[in-house]
XYZ file of C-alpha atoms in Angstrom:
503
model
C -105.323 -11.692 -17.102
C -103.202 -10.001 -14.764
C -103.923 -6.125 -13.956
C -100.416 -5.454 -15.980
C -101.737 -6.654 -18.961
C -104.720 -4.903 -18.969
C -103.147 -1.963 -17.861
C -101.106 -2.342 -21.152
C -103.917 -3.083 -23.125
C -105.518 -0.266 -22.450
C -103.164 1.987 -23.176
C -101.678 0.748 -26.001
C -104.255 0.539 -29.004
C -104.613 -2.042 -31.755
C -103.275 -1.529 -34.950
C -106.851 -2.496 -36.237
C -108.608 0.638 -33.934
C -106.136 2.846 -35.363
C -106.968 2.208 -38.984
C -103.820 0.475 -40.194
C -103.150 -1.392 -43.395
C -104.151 -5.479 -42.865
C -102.982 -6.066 -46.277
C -99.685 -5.554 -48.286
C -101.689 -3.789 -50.984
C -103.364 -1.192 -48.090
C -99.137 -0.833 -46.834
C -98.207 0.257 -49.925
C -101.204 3.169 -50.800
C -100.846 3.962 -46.815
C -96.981 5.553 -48.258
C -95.181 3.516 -46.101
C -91.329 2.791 -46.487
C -88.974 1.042 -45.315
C -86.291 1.825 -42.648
C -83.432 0.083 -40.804
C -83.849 0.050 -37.094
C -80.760 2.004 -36.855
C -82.052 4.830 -39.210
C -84.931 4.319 -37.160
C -83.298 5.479 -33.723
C -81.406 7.911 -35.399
C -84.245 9.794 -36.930
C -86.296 9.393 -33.671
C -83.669 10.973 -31.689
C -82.811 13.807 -34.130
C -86.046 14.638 -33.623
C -86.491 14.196 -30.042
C -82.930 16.629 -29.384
C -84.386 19.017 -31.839
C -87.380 19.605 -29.425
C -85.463 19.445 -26.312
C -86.944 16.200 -24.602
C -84.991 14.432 -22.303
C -84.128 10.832 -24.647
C -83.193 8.918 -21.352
C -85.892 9.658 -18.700
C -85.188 8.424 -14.962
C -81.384 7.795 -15.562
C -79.406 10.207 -13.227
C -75.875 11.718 -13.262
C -74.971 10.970 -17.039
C -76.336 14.139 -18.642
C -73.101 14.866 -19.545
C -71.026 11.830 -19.781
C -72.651 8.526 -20.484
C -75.944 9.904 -22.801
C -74.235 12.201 -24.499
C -71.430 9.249 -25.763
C -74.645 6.833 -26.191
C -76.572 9.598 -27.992
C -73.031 10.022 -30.584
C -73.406 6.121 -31.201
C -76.865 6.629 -31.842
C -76.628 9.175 -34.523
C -73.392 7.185 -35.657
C -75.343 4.214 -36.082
C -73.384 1.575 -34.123
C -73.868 -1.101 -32.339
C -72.834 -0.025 -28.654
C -71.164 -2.036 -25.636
C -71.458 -0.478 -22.430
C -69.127 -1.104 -19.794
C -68.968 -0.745 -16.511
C -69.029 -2.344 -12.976
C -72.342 -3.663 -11.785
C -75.367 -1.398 -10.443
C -74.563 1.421 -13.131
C -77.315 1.369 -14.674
C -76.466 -0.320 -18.184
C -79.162 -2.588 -18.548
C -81.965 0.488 -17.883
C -79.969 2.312 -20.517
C -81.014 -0.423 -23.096
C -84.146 -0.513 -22.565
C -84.821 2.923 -22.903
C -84.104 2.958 -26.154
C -87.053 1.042 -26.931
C -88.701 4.923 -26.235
C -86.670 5.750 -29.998
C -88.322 3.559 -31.944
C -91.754 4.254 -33.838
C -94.613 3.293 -31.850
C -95.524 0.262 -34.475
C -93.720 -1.053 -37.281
C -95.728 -3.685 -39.904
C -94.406 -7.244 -40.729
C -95.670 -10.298 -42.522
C -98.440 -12.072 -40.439
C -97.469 -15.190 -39.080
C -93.322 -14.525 -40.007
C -90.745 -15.742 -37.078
C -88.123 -12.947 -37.990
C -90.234 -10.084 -38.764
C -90.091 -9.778 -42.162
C -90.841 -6.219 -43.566
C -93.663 -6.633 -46.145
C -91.814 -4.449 -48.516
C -88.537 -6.194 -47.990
C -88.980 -9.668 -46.590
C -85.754 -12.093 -45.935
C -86.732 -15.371 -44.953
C -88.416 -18.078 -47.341
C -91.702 -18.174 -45.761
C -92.459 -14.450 -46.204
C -90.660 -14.420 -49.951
C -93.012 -16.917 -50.870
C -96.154 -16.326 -49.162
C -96.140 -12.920 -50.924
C -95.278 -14.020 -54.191
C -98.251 -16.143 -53.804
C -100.616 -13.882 -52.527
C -99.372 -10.492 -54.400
C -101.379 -7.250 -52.564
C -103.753 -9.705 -50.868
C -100.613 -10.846 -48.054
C -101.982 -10.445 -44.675
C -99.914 -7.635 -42.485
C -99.626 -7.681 -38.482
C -97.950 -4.884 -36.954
C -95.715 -4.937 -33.795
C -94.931 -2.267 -30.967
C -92.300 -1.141 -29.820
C -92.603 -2.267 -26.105
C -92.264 -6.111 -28.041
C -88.929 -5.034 -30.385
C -86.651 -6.038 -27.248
C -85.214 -9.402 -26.486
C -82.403 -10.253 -23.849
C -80.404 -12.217 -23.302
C -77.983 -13.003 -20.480
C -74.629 -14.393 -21.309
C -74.242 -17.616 -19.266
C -71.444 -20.722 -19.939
C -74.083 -22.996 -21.265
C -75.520 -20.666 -23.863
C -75.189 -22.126 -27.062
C -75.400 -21.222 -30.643
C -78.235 -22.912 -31.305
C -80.085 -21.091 -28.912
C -78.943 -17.587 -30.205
C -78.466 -18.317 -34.091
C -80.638 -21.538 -34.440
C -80.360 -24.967 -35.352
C -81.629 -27.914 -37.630
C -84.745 -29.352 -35.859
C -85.624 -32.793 -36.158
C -89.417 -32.513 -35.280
C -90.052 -30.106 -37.928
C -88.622 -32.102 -40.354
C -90.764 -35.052 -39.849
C -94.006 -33.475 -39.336
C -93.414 -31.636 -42.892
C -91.479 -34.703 -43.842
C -88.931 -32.929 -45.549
C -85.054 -33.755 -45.269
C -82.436 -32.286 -43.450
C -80.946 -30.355 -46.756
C -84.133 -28.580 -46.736
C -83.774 -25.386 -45.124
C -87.027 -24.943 -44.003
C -85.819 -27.622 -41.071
C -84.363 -24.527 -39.733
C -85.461 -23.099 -36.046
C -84.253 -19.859 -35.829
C -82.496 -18.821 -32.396
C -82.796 -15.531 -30.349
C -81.075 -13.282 -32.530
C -83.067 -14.304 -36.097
C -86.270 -13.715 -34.564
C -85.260 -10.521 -32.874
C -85.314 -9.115 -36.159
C -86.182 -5.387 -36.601
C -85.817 -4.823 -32.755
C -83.244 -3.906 -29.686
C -81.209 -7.208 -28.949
C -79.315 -7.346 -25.822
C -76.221 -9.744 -24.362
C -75.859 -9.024 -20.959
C -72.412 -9.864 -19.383
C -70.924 -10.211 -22.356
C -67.512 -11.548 -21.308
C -69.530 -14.810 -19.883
C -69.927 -15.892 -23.033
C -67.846 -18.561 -23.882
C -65.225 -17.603 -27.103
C -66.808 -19.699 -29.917
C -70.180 -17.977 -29.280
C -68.343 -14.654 -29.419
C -67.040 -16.135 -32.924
C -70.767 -17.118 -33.999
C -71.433 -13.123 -33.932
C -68.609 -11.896 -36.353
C -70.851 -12.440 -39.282
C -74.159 -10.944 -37.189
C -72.028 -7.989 -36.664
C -70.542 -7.124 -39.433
C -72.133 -8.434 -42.436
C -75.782 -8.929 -40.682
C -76.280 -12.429 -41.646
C -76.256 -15.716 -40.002
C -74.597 -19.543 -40.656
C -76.452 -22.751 -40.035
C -74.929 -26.035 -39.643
C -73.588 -25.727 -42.882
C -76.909 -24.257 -44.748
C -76.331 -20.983 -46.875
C -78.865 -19.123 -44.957
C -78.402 -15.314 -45.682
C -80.937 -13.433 -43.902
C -79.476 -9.855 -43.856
C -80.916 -9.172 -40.164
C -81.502 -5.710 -39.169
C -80.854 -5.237 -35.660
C -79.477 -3.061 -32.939
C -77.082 -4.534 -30.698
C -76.403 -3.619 -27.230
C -73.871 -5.231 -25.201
C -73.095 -4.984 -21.398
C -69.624 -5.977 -19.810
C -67.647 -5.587 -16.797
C -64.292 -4.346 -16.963
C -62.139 -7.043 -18.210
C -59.974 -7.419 -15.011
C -63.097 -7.634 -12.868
C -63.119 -11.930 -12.318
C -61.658 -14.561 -14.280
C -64.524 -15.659 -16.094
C -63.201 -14.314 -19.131
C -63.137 -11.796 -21.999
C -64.260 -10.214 -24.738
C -62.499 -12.025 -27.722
C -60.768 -8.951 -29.465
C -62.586 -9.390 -33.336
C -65.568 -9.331 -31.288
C -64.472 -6.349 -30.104
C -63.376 -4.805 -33.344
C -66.586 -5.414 -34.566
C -68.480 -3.255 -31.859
C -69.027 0.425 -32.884
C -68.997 2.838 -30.133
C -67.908 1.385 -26.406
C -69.291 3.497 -23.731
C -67.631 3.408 -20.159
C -70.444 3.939 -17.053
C -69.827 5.021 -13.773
C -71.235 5.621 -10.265
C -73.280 8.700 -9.280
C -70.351 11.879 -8.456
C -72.108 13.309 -5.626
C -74.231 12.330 -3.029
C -76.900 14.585 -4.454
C -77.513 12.324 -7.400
C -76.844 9.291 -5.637
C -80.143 10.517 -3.210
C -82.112 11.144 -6.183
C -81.438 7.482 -8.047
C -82.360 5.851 -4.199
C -85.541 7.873 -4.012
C -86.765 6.904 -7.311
C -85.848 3.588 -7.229
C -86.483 2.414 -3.654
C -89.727 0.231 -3.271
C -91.566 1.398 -0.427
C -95.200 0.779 0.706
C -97.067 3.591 1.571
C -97.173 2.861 5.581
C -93.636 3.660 5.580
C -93.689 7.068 3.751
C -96.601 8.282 5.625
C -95.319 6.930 9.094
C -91.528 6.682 9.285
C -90.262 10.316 9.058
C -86.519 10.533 7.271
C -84.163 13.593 7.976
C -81.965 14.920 5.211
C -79.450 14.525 6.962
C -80.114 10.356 7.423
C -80.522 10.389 3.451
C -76.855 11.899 2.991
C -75.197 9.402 5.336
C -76.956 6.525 3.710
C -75.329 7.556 0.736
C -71.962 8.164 2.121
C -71.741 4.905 3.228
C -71.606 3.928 -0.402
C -68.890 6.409 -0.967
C -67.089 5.341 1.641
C -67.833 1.327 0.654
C -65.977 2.333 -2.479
C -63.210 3.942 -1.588
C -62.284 1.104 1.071
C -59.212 -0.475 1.843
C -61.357 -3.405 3.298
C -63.276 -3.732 0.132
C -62.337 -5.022 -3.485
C -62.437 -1.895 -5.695
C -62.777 -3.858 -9.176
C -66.143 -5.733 -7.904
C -67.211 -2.222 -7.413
C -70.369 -1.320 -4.758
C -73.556 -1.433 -6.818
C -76.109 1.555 -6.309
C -78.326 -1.166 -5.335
C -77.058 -1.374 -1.825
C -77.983 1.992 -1.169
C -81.236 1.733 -2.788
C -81.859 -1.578 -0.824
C -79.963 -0.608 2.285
C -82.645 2.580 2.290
C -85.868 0.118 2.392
C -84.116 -2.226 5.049
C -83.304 1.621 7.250
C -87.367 2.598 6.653
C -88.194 -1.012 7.929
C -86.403 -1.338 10.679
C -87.413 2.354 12.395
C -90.933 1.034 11.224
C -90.446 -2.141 13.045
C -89.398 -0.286 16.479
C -92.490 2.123 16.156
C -94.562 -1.085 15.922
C -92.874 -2.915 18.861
C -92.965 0.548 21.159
C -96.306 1.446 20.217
C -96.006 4.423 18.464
C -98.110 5.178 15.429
C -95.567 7.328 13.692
C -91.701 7.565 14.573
C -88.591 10.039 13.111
C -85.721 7.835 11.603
C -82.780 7.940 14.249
C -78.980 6.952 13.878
C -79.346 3.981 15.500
C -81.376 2.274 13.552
C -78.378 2.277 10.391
C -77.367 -0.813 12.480
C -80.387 -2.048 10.423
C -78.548 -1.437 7.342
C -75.540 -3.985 8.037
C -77.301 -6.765 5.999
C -77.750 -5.225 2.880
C -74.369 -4.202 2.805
C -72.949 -7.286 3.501
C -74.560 -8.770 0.786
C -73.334 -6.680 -1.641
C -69.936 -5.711 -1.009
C -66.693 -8.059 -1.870
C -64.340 -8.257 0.611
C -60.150 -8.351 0.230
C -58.260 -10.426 2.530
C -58.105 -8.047 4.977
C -61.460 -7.278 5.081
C -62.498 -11.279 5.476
C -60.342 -10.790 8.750
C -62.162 -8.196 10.201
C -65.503 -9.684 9.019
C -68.313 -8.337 6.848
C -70.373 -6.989 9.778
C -67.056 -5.107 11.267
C -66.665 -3.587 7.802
C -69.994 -2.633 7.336
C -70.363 -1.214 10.854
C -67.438 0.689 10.668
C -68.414 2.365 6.686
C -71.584 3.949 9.174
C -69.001 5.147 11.521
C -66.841 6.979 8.425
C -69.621 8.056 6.944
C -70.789 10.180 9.943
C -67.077 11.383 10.180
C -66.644 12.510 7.441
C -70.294 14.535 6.653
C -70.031 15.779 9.977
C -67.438 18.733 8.756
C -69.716 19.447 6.309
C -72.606 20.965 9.212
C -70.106 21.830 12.245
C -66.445 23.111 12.938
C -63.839 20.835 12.249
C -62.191 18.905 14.741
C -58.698 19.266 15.054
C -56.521 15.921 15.924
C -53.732 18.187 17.648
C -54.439 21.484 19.507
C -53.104 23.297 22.403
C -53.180 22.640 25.978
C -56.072 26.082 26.443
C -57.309 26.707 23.620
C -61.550 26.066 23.133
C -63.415 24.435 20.976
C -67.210 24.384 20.442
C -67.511 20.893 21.541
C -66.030 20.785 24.899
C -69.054 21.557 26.582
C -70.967 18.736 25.260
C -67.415 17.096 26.489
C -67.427 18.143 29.747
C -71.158 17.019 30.294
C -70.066 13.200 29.428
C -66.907 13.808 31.995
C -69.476 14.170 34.941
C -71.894 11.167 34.113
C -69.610 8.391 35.796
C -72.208 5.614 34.453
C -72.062 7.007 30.608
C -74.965 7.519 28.689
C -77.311 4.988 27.095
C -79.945 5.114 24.219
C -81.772 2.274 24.008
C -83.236 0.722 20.680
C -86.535 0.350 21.830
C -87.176 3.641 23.294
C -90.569 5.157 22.486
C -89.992 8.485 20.967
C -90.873 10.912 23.714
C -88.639 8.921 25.973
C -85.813 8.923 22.793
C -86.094 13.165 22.659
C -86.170 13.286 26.574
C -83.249 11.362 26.938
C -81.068 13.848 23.855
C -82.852 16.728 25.703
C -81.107 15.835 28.920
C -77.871 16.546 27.234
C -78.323 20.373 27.204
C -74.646 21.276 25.371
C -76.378 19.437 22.128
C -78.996 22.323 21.958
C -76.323 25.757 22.160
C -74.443 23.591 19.252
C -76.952 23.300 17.228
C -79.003 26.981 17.765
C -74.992 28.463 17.065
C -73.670 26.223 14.152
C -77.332 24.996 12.721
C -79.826 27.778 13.551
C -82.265 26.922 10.337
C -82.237 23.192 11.217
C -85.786 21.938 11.286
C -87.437 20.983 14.665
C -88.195 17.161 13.336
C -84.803 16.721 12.194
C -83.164 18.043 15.472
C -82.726 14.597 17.316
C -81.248 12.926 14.309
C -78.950 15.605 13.809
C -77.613 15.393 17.926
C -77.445 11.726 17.895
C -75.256 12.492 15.143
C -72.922 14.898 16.860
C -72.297 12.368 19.181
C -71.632 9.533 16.774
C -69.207 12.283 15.053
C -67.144 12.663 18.828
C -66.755 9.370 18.935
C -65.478 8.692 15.851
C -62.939 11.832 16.338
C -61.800 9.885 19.755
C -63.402 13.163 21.815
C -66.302 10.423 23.426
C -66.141 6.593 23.278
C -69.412 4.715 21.813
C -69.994 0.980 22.665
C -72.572 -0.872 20.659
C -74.329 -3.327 22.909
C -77.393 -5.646 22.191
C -79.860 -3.363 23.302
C -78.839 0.166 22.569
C -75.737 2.498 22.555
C -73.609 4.018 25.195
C -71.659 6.912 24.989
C -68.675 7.968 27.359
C -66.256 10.744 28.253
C -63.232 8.269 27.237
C -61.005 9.080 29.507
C -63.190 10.167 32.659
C -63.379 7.006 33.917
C -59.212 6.822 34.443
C -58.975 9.748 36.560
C -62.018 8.537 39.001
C -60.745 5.545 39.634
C -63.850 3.900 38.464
C-alpha cells in the first residue's frame, strides 16, 4: 500500500468506527432521509456562505466572477458547463465541489449504481430488499469516491458511458438477452449519487451528445432497446472550449438547451494573482527554495511574459496561453539558476535575468503560433515575449523613456549611457559566472547604483543585481543600448558608439 493510501486511511474513518447503521432497519431508527445530490450541494453551501467559509479553496482571481456564477447554479440546482480556454482552472473547479457534499452517504451493499436504501432504482437493490426487509446489508460511501471523469475523446462510445448488453453475463447466469439483468451499466449509471464530469465536451462526437438528452433532462437512461428507467441522480459538470477554438467540433445545440447555468472562465487580471496561482501550484523540491534566491521583481516578469504571450500578434489568441506555462516556465527558471550554482560551485545563488533564457522551452511548448509567428520561429517568439516583458514593467519602477526628446534635454539614464559609450569592447555577462564575480562585474558599472539609490531607495540589497541587470535589458529594449545574446553570455553596447570610433 502506497503512503497515499494510508495517508487517506488514516484520516478518513470507517463508517463501522463511527457507529453507522450496517442494516436498512438501523438506517431507518438512525432518522435518516433521503436527498438528491443537488439538494445536497445546495444545502451544504447555504450553510457554508452562511458561516463565511471560503466554498472554493486554492482557486484564485474568481471571487467575484466565476464562483459567484458557479455558486448561483449551485443554489439553482443545475447542471453547469464551464467554458473557457485551457489552463483556467475548470477541471479544479469540479472537483472542489466534492468539498459540498456530506462526508458519507449510505447505499445498498454490493449495488453498481448506488442505490439509496430508502429509495433504490435498479432491480438488484429492489429485490434484494424486498427479500431481506430491515435485515438488507448497508455500505456507506465518501465523498472523496462520489466523482467520476471522464474525458471526451472520438472513440468514446455509448456503451462505455450509458452501458450495454453483455454477453458474458448472460451465459454465466444463463439468462437471455431480453433479460435485463444482461445489462452492464456504463460510467454515468454507476456514477449514481455523485459529481460526474465530461471534460472537453465538444470532442464528443454528436450521437453521444444525443445519448445524454434523456440523462439530462428526464434523469433516465435507454439500452439497446430495453425499458430501463433508472431515474439517476447526478450532478453534471461539463468543460468546453470556446466553440471557435479548433475544428473538432461542437456542442450539439439540444445538448446545450439542456445544460442549466453556463459559466464563462478566464485568465488571472493582474499579475498579482497570476504570482499567487504560480506559487501555489509550482512543484518545487526543497533544494531549490532553500538555495536559489528569487527577487520580486523576477516573479513579476515571469508573469508578464504570459501577459504579453496573450496579447501577441505572433501568437493564436483563441488557443489561448494556459497558466500552466507560467507555473511550469517558473520550475524550469528555479532549475536552471540551480543548475549554474551547481556547475560554478556555489552552494546558494540569487536568480538573475539571464537565466529566463531557461524559460524558452516551456513556452514553446505551450503557445500556438499564427503564420507569422511560424516565420519567426517559436524560440524568436518566446525570446522576444522576455524582452517585452522587461519593457514594459520597467515603467512601472523607473522614469519613462521617451522615444522623441530634444537635442539637450537630460534624462536619468544617460549616465549609465555614457558609461557604455566609453567601453569600445562592450560589456559581457557571462552565464557561468560565479556570483561574486556576477555582482563585481554589475558593480563595475557605477551609473546602475545613483539609479537605483534615486528612483529605488527601499530596494532590498539581495534583489539589487536582478533589478540592474534589468535596467539594462530595459535600455536595450528602448534602443538606448544594444544587447546581443551569444552562446555563452550577454553583451551589452552603447549602439551607436562604435560608428563614430571607427571601430
Amino acid at each position: 500500500m502506497s503512503n497515499k493510501e494510508k495517508s487517506k486511511q488514516e484520516t478518513v474513518p470507517s463508517p463501522l468506527e463511527r457507529g453507522r447503521a450496517r442494516l436498512l432497519g438501523e438506517l431507518k431508527q438512525s432518522g435518516y432521509y433521503s436527498k438528491s445530490i443537488k439538494d445536497e450541494l445546495r444545502d451544504n453551501l447555504i450553510q457554508k456562505i452562511k458561516n463565511k467559509e471560503t466554498t472554493f479553496k486554492g482557486v484564485h482571481g474568481y471571487e467575484n466572477t466565476v464562483i459567484p456564477e458557479l455558486e448561483r447554479a449551485i443554489l439553482s440546482r443545475h447542471n453547469i458547463n464551464l467554458l473557457g480556454l485551457r489552463g483556467q482552472a475548470k477541471t479544479r473547479l469540479a472537483r472542489l465541489m466534492l468539498n459540498l457534499l456530506d462526508e458519507y452517504i449510505p447505499y445498498v451493499a454490493g449495488s453498481e449504481v448506488n442505490d439509496d436504501p430508502l429509495n433504490p432504482i435498479s432491480r438488484y437493490a429492489i429485490e434484494l430488499i424486498k427479500e431481506k426487509g430491515d435485515d438488507t446489508p448497508i455500505s456507506w460511501l465518501h465523498r472523496s469516491e462520489r466523482f467520476a471523469e471522464k474525458l471526451a475523446t472520438p472513440d468514446v462510445t455509448v456503451a462505455d458511458i450509458i452501458g450495454d448488453v453483455d454477453p458474458i453475463k448472460a451465459a454465466n447466469l444463463k439468462l437471455s438477452y431480453a433479460d435485463d439483468r444482461v445489462i452492464h451499466y456504463g460510467m454515468i449509471p454507476r456514477a449514481n449519487r455523485c459529481v460526474f464530469v465530461i471534460n472537453e465536451l465538444p470532442d464528443l462526437q454528436a450521437r453521444i451528445q444525443v445519448a445524454l438528452f434523456n440523462i439530462l433532462q428526464e434523469g433516465d437512461i435507454q439500452i439497446r432497446g430495453f425499458k430501463v428507467r433508472l431515474p439517476l441522480d447526478i450532478q453534471f459538470l461539463f468543460t468546453a472550449n470556446p466553440e471557435d477554438y479548433t475544428n473538432r467540433g461542437s456542442i450539439v445545440t439540444p445538448l446545450k438547451d439542456r445544460i442549466g447555468s453556463q459559466i464563462l472562465t478566464h485568465y488571472p487580471e493582474d499579475i498579482e494573482t497570476a504570482r499567487l496561482i504560480t506559487e501555489q501550484e509550482a512543484n518545487l523540491v526543497e533544494g531549490q527554495k532553500e538555495n536559489v534566491y528569487v527577487p520580486d521583481l523576477a516573479k513579476d516578469v515571469l508573469e508578464q511574459i504570459v501577459f504579453e504571450a496573450r496579447e501577441s500578434e505572433y501568437i493564436d489568441a483563441k488557443s489561448g496561453v494556459s497558466a500552466r506555462l507560467s507555473i511550469t516556465a517558473f520550475e524550469n527558471l528555479l532549475s536552471t539558476a540551480e543548475r549554474r550554482a551547481l556547475i560554478a560551485g556555489d552552494e546558494r545563488t540569487t536568480l538573475r535575468l539571464s537565466d529566463f533564457v531557461g524559460v524558452i522551452p516551456s513556452i514553446t511548448g505551450k503557445v500556438e503560433l499564427v503564420y507569422e509567428g511560424e516565420q519567426e520561429g517559436a524560440a524568436v517568439v518566446a525570446y522576444n515575449l522576455i524582452g517585452e516583458a522587461v519593457k514594459n514593467l520597467f515603467v512601472e519602477y523607473f522614469p519613462k523613456i521617451e522615444k522623441l526628446k530634444k537635442q539637450d534635454e537630460e534624462t536619468p539614464y544617460d549616465d549609465i549611457v555614457s558609461w557604455f559609450f566609453h567601453q569600445k569592447e562592450g560589456f559581457e555577462l557571462l552565464d557561468d559566472l560565479r556570483d561574486k564575480e556576477y555582482k563585481s562585474m554589475l558593480d563595475v558599472i557605477s551609473p546602475l547604483d545613483d539609479l537605483l539609490g534615486k528612483h529605488q531607495p527601499n530596494l532590498k540589497k539581495e534583489d539589487s543585481y536582478f533589478v540592474k541587470e534589468f535596467v539594462l535589458w530595459a535600455l536595450a529594449e528602448y534602443k538606448q543600448l544594444s544587447k546581443n545574446r551569444f552562446s555563452e553570455g550577454m553583451q551589452f553596447k552603447d549602439p551607436y558608439g562604435s560608428f563614430i570610433s571607427g571601430i
